[in-house]
JSON list of C-alpha atoms in Angstrom, two decimals:
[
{"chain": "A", "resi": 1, "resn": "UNK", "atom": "CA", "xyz": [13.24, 15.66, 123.74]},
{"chain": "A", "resi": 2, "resn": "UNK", "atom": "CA", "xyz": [13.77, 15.29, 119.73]},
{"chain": "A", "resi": 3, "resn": "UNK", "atom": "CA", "xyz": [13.30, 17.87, 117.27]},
{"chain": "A", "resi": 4, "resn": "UNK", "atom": "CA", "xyz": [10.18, 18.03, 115.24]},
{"chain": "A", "resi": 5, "resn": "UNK", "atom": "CA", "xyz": [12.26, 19.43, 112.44]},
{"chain": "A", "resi": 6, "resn": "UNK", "atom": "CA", "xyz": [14.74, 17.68, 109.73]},
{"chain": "A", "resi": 7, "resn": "UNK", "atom": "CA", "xyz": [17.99, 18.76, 108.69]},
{"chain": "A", "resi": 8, "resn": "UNK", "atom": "CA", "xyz": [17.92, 19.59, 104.77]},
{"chain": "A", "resi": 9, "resn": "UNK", "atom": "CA", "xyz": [20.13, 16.32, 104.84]},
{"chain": "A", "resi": 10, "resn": "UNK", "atom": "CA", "xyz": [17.81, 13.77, 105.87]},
{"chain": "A", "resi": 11, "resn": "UNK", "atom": "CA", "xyz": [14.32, 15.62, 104.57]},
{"chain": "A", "resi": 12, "resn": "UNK", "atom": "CA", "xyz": [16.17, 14.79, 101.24]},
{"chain": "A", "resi": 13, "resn": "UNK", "atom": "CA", "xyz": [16.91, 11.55, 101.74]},
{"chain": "A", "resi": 14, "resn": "UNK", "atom": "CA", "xyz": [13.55, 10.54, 102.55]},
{"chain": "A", "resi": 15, "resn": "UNK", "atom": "CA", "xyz": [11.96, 12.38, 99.46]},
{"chain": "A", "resi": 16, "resn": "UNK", "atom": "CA", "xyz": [14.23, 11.04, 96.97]},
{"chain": "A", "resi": 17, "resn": "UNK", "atom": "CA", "xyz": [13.82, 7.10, 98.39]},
{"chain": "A", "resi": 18, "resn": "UNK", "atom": "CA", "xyz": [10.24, 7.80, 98.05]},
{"chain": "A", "resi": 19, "resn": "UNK", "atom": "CA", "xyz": [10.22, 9.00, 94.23]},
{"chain": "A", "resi": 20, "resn": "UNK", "atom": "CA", "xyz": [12.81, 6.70, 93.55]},
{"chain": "A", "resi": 21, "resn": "UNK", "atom": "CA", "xyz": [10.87, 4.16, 94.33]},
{"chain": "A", "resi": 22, "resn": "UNK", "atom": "CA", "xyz": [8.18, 5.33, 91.98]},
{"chain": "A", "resi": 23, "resn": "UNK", "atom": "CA", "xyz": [10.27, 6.02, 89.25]},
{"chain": "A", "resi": 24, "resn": "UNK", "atom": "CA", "xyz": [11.37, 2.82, 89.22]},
{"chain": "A", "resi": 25, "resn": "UNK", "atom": "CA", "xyz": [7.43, 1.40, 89.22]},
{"chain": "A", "resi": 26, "resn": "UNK", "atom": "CA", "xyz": [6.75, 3.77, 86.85]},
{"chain": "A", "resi": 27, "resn": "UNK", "atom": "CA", "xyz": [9.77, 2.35, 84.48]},
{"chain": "A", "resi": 28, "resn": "UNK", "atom": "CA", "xyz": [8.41, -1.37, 84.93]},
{"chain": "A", "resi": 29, "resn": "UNK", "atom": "CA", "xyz": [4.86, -0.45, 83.54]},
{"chain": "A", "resi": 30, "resn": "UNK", "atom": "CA", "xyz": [6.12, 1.13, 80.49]},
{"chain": "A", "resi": 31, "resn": "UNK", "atom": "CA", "xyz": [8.67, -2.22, 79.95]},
{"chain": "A", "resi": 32, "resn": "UNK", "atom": "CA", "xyz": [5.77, -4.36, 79.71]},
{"chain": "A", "resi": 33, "resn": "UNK", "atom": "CA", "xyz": [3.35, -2.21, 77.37]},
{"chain": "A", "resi": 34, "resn": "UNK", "atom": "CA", "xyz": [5.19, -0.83, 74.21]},
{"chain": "A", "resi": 35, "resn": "UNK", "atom": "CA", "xyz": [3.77, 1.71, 71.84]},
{"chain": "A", "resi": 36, "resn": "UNK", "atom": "CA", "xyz": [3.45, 0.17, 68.26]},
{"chain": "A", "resi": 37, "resn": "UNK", "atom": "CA", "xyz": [5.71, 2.36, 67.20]},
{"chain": "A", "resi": 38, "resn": "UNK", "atom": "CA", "xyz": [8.82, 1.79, 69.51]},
{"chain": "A", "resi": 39, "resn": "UNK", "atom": "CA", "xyz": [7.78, -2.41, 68.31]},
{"chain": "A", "resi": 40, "resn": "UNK", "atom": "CA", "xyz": [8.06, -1.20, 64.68]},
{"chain": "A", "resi": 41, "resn": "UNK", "atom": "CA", "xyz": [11.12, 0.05, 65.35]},
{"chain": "A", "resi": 42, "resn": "UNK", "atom": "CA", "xyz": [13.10, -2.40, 67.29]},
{"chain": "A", "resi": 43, "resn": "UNK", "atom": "CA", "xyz": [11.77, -4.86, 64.57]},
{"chain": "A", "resi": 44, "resn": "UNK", "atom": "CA", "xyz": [13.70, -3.19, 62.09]},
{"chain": "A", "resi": 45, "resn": "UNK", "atom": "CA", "xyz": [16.55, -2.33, 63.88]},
{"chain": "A", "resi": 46, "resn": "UNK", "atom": "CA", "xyz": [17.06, -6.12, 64.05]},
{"chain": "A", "resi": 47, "resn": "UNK", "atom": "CA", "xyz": [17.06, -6.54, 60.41]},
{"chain": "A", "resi": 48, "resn": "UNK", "atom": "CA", "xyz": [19.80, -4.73, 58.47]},
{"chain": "A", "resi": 49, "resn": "UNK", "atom": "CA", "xyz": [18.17, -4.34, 55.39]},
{"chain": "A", "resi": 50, "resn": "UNK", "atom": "CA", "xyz": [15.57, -2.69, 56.93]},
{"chain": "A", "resi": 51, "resn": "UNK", "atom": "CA", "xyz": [17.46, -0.45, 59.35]},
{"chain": "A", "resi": 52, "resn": "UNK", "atom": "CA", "xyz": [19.75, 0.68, 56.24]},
{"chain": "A", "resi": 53, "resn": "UNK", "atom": "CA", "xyz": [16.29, 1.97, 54.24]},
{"chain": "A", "resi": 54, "resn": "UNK", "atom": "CA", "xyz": [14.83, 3.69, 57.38]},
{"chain": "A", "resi": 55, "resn": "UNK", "atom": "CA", "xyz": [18.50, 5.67, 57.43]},
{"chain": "A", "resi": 56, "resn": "UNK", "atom": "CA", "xyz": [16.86, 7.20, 54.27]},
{"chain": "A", "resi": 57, "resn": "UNK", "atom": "CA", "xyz": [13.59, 6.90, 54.31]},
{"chain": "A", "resi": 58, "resn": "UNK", "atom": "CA", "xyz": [12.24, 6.72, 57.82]},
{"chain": "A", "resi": 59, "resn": "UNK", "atom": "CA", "xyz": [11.50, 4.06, 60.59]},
{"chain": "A", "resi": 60, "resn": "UNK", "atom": "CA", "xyz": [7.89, 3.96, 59.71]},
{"chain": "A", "resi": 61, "resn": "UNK", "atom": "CA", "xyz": [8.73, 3.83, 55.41]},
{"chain": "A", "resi": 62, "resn": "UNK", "atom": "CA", "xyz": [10.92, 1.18, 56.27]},
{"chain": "A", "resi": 63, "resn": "UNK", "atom": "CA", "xyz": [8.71, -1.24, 58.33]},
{"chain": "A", "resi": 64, "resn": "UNK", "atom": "CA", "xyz": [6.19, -0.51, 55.90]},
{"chain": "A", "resi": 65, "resn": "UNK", "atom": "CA", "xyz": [8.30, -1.62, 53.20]},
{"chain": "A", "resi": 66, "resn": "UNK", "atom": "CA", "xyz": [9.67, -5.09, 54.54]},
{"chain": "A", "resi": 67, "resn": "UNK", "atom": "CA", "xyz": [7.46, -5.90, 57.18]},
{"chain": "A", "resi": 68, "resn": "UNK", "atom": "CA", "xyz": [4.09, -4.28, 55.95]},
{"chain": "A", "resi": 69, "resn": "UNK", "atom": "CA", "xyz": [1.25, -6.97, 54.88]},
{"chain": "A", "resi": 70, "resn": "UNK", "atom": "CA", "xyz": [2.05, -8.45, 51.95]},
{"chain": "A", "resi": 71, "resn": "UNK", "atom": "CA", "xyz": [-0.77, -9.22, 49.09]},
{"chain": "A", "resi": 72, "resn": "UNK", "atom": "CA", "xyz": [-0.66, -12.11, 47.66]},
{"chain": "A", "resi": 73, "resn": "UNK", "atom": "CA", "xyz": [-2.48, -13.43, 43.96]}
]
């Protein structure tokens, strides 16, 4: 005869596995689809220059600045 009840133990155990598992899902779906923002930034954390003006100015001034489109005559 077996016990239809868990410990505290093992019910946690299972739980946990189980949204462990989707956190990590979860994790890999946001990996592959960026925001533009987070892209901006990463951009410009790569370039020095740029990273130094958005210490001052802001992430967004600063990909605006040496990234934005440029016009040209």
């Amino acid at each position: 005869f077996s016990d239809p009840f868990l410990n505290r133990r093992r019910a946690n155990d299972f739980i946990q596995s189980d949204s462990r598992l989707r956190g990590i899902a979860q994790e890999r779906i946001r990996e592959r689809s960026k925001a533009p923002q987070e892209y901006q930034r990463e951009l410009c954390e790569d370039y020095y220059p740029c990273e130094m003006y958005a210490f001052h100015h802001g992430y967004a001034a600063a990909y605006k600045h040496y990234f934005g489109r440029r016009r040209t005559k």
